[in-house]
Short mmCIF file of C-alpha atoms in Angstrom, two decimals:
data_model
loop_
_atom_site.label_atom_id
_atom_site.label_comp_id
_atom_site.label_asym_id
_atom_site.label_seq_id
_atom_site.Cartn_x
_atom_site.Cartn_y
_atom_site.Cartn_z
CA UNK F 120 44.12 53.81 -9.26
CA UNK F 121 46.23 57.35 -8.78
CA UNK F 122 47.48 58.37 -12.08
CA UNK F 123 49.78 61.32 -11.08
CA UNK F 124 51.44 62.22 -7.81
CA UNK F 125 51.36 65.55 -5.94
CA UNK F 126 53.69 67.15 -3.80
CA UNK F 127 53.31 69.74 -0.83
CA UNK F 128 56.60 71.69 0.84
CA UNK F 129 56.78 72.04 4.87
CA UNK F 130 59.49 74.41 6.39
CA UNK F 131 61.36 72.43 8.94
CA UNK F 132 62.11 74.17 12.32
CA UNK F 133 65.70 74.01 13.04
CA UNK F 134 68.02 75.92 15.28
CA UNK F 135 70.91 74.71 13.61
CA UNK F 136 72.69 76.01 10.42
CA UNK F 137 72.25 73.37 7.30
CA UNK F 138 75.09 73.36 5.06
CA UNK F 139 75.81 71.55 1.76
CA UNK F 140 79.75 70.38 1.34
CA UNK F 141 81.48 69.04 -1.98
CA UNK F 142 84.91 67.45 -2.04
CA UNK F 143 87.11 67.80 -4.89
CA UNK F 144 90.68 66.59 -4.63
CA UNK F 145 91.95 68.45 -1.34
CA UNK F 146 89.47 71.36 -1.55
CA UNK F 147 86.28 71.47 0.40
CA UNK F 148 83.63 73.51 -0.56
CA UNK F 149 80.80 74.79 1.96
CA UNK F 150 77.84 76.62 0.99
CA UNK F 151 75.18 77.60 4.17
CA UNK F 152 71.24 76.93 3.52
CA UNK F 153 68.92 79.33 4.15
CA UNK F 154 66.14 77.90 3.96
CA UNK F 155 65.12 73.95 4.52
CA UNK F 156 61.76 72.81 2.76
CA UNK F 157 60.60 68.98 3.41
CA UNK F 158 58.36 68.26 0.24
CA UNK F 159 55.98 65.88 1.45
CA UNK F 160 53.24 63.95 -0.74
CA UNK F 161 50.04 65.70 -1.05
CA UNK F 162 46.66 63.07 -0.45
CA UNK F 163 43.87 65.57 -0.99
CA UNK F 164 41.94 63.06 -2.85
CA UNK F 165 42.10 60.36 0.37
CA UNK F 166 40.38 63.29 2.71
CA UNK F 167 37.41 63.37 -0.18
CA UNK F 168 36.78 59.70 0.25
CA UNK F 169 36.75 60.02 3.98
CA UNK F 170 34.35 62.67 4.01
CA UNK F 171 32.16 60.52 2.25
CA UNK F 172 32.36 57.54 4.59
CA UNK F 173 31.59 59.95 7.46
CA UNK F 174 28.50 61.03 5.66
CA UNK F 175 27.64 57.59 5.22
CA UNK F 176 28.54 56.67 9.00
CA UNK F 177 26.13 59.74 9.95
CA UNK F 178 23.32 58.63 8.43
CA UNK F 179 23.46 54.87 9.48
CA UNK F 180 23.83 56.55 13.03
CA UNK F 181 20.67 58.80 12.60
CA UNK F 182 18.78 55.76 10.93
CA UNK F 183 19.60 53.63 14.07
CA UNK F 184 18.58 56.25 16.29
CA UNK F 185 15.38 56.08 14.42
CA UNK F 186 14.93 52.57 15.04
CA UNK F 187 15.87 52.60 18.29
CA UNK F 188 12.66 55.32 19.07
CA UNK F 189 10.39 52.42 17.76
CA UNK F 190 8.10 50.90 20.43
CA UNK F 191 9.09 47.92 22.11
CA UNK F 192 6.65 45.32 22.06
CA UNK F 193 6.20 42.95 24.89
CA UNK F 194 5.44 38.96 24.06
CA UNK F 195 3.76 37.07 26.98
CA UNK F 196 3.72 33.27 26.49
CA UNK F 197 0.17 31.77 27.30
CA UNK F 198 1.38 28.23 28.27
CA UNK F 199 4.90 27.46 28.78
CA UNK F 200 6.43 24.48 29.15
CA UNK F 201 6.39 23.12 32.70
CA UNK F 202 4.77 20.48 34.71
CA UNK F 203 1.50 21.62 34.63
CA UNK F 204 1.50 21.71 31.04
CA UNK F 205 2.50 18.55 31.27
CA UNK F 206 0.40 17.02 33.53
CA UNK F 207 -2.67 18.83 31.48
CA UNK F 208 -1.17 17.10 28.16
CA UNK F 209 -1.22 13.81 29.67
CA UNK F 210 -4.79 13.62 31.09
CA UNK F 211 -6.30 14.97 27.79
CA UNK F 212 -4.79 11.93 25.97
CA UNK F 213 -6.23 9.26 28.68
CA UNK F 214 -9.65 10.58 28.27
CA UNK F 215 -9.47 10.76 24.75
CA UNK F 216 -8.26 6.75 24.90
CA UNK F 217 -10.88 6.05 27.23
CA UNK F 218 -13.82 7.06 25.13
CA UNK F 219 -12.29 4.84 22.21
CA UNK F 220 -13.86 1.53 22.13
CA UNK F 221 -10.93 -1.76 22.16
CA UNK F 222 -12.07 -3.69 19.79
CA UNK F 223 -10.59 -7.48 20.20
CA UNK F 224 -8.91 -8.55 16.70
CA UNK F 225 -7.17 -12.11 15.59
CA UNK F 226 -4.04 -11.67 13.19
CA UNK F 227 -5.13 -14.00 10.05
CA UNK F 228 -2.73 -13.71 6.75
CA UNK F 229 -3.73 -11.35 3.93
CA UNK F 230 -6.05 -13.08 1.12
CA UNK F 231 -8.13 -15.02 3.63
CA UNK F 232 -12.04 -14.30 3.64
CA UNK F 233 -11.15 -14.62 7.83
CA UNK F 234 -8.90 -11.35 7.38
CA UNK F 235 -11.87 -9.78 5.43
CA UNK F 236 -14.22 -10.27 8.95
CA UNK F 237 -11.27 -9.28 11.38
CA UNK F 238 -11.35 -6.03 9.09
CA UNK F 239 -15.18 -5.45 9.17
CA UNK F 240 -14.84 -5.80 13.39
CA UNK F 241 -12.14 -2.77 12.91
CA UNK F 242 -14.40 -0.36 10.57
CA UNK F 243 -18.03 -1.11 11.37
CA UNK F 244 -18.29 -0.89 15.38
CA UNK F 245 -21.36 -2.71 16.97
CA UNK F 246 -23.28 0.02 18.07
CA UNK F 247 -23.32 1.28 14.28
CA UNK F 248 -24.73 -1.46 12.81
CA UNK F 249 -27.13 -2.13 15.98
CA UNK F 250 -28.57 1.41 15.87
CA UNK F 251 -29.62 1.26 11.99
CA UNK F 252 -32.58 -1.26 11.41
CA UNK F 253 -31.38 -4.35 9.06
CA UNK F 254 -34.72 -5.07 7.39
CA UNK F 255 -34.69 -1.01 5.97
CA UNK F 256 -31.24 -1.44 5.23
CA UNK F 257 -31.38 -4.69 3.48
CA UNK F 258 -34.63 -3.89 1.25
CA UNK F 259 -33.13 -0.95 -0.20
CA UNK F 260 -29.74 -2.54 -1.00
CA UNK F 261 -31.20 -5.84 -2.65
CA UNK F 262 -33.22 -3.60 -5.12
CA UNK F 263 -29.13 -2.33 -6.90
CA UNK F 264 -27.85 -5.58 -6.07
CA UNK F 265 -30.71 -7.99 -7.23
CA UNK F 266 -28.85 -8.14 -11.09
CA UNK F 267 -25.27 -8.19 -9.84
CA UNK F 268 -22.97 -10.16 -11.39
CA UNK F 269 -20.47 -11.65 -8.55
CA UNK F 270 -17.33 -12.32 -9.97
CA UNK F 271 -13.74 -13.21 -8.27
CA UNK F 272 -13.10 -9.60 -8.23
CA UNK F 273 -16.11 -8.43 -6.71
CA UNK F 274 -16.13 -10.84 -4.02
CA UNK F 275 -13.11 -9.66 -2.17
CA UNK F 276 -14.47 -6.15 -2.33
CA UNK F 277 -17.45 -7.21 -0.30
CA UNK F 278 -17.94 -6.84 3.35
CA UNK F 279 -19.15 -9.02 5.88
CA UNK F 280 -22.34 -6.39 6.49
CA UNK F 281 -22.72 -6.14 2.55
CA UNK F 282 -23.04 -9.88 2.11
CA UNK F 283 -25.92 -10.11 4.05
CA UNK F 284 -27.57 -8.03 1.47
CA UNK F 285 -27.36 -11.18 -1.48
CA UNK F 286 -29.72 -13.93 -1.95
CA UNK F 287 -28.22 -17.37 -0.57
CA UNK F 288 -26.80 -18.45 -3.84
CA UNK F 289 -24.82 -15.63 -3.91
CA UNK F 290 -23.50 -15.40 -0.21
CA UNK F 291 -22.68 -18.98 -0.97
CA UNK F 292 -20.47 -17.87 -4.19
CA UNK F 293 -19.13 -15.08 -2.66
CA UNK F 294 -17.75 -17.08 0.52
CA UNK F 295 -16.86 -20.16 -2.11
CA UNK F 296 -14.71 -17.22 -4.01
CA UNK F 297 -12.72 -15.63 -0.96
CA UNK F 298 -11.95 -18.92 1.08
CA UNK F 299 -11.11 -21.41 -2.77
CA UNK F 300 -11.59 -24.26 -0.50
CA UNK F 301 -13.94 -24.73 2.19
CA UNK F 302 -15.87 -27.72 4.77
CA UNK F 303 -19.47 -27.89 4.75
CA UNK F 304 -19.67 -27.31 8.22
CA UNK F 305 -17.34 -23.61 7.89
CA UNK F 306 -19.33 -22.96 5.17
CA UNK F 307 -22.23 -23.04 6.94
CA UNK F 308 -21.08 -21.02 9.97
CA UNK F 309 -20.18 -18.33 7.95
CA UNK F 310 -23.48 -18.52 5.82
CA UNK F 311 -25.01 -17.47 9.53
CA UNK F 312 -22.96 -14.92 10.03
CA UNK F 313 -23.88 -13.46 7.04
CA UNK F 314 -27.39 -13.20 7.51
CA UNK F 315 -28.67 -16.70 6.73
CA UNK F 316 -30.85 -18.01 9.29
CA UNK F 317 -30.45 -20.42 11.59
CA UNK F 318 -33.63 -22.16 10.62
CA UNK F 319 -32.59 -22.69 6.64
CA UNK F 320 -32.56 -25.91 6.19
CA UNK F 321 -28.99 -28.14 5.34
CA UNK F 322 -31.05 -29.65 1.78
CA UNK F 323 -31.72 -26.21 0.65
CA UNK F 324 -27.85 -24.85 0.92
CA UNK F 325 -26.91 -28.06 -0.37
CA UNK F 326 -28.92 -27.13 -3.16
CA UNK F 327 -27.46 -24.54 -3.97
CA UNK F 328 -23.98 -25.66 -3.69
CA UNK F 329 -23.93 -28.43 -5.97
CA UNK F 330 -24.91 -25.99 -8.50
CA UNK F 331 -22.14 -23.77 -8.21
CA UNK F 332 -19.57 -26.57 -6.62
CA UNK F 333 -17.84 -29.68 -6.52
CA UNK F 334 -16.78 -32.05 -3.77
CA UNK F 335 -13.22 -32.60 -3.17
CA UNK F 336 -11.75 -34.32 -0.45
CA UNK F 337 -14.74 -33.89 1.58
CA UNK F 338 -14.58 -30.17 0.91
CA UNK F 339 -16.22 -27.61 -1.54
CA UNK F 340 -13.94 -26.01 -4.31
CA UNK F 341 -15.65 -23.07 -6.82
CA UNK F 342 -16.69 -24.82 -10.55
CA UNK F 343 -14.17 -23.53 -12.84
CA UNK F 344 -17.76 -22.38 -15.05
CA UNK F 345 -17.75 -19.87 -12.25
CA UNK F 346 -14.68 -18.64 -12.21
CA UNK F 347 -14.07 -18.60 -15.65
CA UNK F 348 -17.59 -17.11 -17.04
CA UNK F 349 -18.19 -17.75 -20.99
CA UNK F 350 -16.49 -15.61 -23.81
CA UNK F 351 -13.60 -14.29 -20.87
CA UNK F 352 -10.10 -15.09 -21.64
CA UNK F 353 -7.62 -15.21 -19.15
CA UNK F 354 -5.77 -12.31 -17.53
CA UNK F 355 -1.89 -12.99 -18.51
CA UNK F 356 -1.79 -14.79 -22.02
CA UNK F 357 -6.05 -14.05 -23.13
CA UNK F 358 -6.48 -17.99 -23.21
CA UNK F 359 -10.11 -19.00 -23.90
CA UNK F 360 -12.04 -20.03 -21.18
CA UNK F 361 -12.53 -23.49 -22.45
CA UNK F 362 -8.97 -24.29 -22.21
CA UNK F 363 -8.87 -22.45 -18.60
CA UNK F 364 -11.29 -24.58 -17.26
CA UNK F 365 -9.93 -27.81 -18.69
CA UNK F 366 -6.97 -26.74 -17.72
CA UNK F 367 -8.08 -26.22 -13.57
CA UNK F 368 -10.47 -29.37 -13.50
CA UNK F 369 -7.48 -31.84 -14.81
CA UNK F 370 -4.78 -30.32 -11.98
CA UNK F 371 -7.77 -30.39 -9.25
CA UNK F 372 -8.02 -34.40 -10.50
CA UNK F 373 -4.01 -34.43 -10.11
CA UNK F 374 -4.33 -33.09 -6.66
CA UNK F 375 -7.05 -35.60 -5.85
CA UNK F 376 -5.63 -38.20 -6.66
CA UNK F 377 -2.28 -38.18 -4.91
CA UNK F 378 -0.16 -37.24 -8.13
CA UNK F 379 2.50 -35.07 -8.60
CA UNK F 380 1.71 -31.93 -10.59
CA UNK F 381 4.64 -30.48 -12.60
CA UNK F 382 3.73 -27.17 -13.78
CA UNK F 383 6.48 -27.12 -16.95
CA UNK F 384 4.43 -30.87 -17.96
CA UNK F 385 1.17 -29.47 -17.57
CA UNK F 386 2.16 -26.13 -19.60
CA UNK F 387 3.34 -28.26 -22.28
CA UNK F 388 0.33 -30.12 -22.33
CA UNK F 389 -2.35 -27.77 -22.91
CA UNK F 390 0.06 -25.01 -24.24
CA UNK F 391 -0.36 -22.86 -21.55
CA UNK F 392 2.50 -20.21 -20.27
CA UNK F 393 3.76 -20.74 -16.75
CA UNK F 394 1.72 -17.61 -15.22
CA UNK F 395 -1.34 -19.29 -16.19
CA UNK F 396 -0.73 -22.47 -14.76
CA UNK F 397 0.78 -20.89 -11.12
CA UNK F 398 -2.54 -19.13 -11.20
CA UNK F 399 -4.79 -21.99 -11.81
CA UNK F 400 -2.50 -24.01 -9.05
CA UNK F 401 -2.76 -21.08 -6.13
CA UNK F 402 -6.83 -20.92 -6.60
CA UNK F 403 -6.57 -24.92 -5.39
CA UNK F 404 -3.29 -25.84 -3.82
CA UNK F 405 -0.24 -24.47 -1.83
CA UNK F 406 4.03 -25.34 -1.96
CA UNK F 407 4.58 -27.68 1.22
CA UNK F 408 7.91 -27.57 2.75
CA UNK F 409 9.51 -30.31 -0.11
CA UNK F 410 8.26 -27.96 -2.32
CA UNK F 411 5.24 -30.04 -3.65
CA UNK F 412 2.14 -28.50 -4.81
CA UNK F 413 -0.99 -29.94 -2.49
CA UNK F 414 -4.88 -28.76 -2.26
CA UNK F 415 -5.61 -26.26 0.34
CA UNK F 416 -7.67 -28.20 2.72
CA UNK F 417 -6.84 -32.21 3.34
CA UNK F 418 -8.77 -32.61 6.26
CA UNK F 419 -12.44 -33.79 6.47
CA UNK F 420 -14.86 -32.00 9.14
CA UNK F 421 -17.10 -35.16 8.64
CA UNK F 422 -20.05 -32.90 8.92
CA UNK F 423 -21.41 -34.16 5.10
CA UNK F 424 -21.31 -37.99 7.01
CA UNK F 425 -23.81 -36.79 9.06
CA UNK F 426 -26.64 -35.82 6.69
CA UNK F 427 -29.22 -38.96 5.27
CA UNK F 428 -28.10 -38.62 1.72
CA UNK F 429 -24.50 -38.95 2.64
CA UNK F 430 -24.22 -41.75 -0.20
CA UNK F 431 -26.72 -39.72 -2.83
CA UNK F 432 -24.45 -36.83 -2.38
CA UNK F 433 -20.95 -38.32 -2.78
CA UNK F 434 -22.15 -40.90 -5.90
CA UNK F 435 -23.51 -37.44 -7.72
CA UNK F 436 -19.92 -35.96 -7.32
CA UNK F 437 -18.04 -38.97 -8.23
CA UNK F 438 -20.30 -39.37 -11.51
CA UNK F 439 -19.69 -35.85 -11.86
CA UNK F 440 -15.13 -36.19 -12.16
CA UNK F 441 -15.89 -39.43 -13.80
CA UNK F 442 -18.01 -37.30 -16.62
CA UNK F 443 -15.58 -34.65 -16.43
CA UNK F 444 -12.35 -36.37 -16.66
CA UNK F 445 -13.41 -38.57 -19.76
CA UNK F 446 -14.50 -34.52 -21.52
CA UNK F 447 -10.63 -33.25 -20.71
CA UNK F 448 -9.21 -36.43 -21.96
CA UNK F 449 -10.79 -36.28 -25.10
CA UNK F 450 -10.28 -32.88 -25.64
CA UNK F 451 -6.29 -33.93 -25.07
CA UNK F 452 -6.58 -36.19 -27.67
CA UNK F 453 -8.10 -34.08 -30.15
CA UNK F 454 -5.94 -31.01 -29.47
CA UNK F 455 -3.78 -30.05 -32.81
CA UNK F 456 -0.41 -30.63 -32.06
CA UNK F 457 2.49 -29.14 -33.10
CA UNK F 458 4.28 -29.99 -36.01
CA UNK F 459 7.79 -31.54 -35.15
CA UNK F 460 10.50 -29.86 -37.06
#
């Protein structure tokens, strides 16, 4: 801001005469200049600020002129795009597919022990297992895993080349805990590809399996002792394990005998919250399309017909549910029940 004005005077060049006339009435009155002075404003100040600016505008020049008498550097590009590059590109990534090995996979859903094997084909190539020899392998492995306890859990964390590192009562759990309901005759192809040998005799898997099975429909289901283990409660609610295996065996009778299973009716009767119950239900059966709970496998390979003690084995499993379903129906009876407001 300019506080105060300044003035300069400049004599104007004139070859004239200047005069100054006043009028009064009907006189006229004319006095001659001799002198005519043009006062001008004076801007001193504004030529301070522009010698400033030129400094400034001098030294930006000499800086540039500096800059300018830097080096120039020169960039060459190695490989620029083009169609060699291209061409180069393109045969590096068909070699590098070529020495991949294709690997022939079946889609099965997620949960299945079958998507568990199609997974095994994907991580453990051939040639790796080939190359290593299984008897080394094996020995070393059964020594940490002799103790194990195989639970649910466990089982789907297994691979098909860590199986065959279990005794046969435990390849037999493990498959019985992945697939919830299996044939004899699936059973036992997948019991070879696990390491069991061809040779092993039907009676001695059968052995085993009645120990840690029951018949149903023709087909093998898990004991509920197994997958409810003693002093475990259950994961949602912490039920006991007594009532969760009551609880399974009496909808696995349901299911086997053609009734309709109604989870609110079953919750009611053993007290049991819904979770619980769905739970039990998906470890036997599956929703149809009416939207009607029925056991995972109807079908019967007819494998079991085949075998000499056909009759022995089917009267041991129908003593068996007879045993069982007189146990859950006492148990119903003597259950406290609750008092009716």
């Amino acid at each position: 801001m300019v506080d105060h004005l300044s003035f300069e005077s400049h004599h104007t060049s004139s070859n004239t005469t200047d005069m100054i006339m006043y009028t009064s009435g009907k006189s006229i009155h004319l006095c001659p200049l001799k002198k005519t002075l043009n006062m001008l404003p004076k801007l001193s100040h504004i030529d301070k600020i522009d010698s400033k600016d030129e400094n400034k505008k001098s030294t930006q020049n000499e800086s540039e002129e500096e800059e300018e008498e830097s080096e120039q550097i020169m960039a060459k590009f190695k490989d620029r795009p083009g169609k060699k590059s291209e061409k180069k590109k393109m045969q590096e990534m068909v070699q590098q597919r070529a020495m991949e090995p294709w690997i022939n996979l079946n889609f099965v859903p997620n949960g299945q022990y079958f998507s568990r094997e199609e997974l095994d084909k994907f991580k453990l190539p051939h040639n790796e297992v080939d190359q290593k020899d299984p008897d080394i392998a094996i020995t070393k492995v059964e020594k940490e895993v002799i103790n194990e306890n195989i639970n649910a859990i466990r089982s789907r964390q297994l691979s098909q080349n860590e199986i065959k590192s279990y005794s046969l009562e435990k390849k037999i759990k493990i498959l019985l805990f992945n697939a919830k309901m299996i044939s004899t005759k699936m059973l036992m192809n997948l019991l070879h590809k696990c390491g069991v040998s061809n040779d092993e005799s039907v009676s001695t898997i059968l052995t085993h399996l009645k120990e840690i099975a029951v018949l149903v429909r023709g087909n093998w289901v898990i004991k509920s002792e197994e997958l409810y283990p003693d002093k475990t409660i259950s994961s949602h609610f912490g039920l006991s394990f007594e009532i969760m295996r009551i609880l399974r065996d009496y909808i696995i009778y349901l299911l086997d005998s053609g009734q309709i299973v109604n989870r609110k009716n079953i919750g009611k009767m053993f007290n049991a919250p819904p979770e619980e119950v769905k739970d039990v239900l998906t470890s036997v059966a599956v929703l149809d399309q009416t939207k009607t709970w029925k056991l995972l496998v109807t079908d019967n390979d007819g494998f079991l017909e085949t075998l000499d003690n056909y009759n022995e084995i089917c009267k041991e499993q129908s003593d068996w549910w007879k045993t069982r379903i007189r146990q859950i129906n006492t148990w119903l009876e003597q259950k406290p029940k609750k008092n009716s407001m």
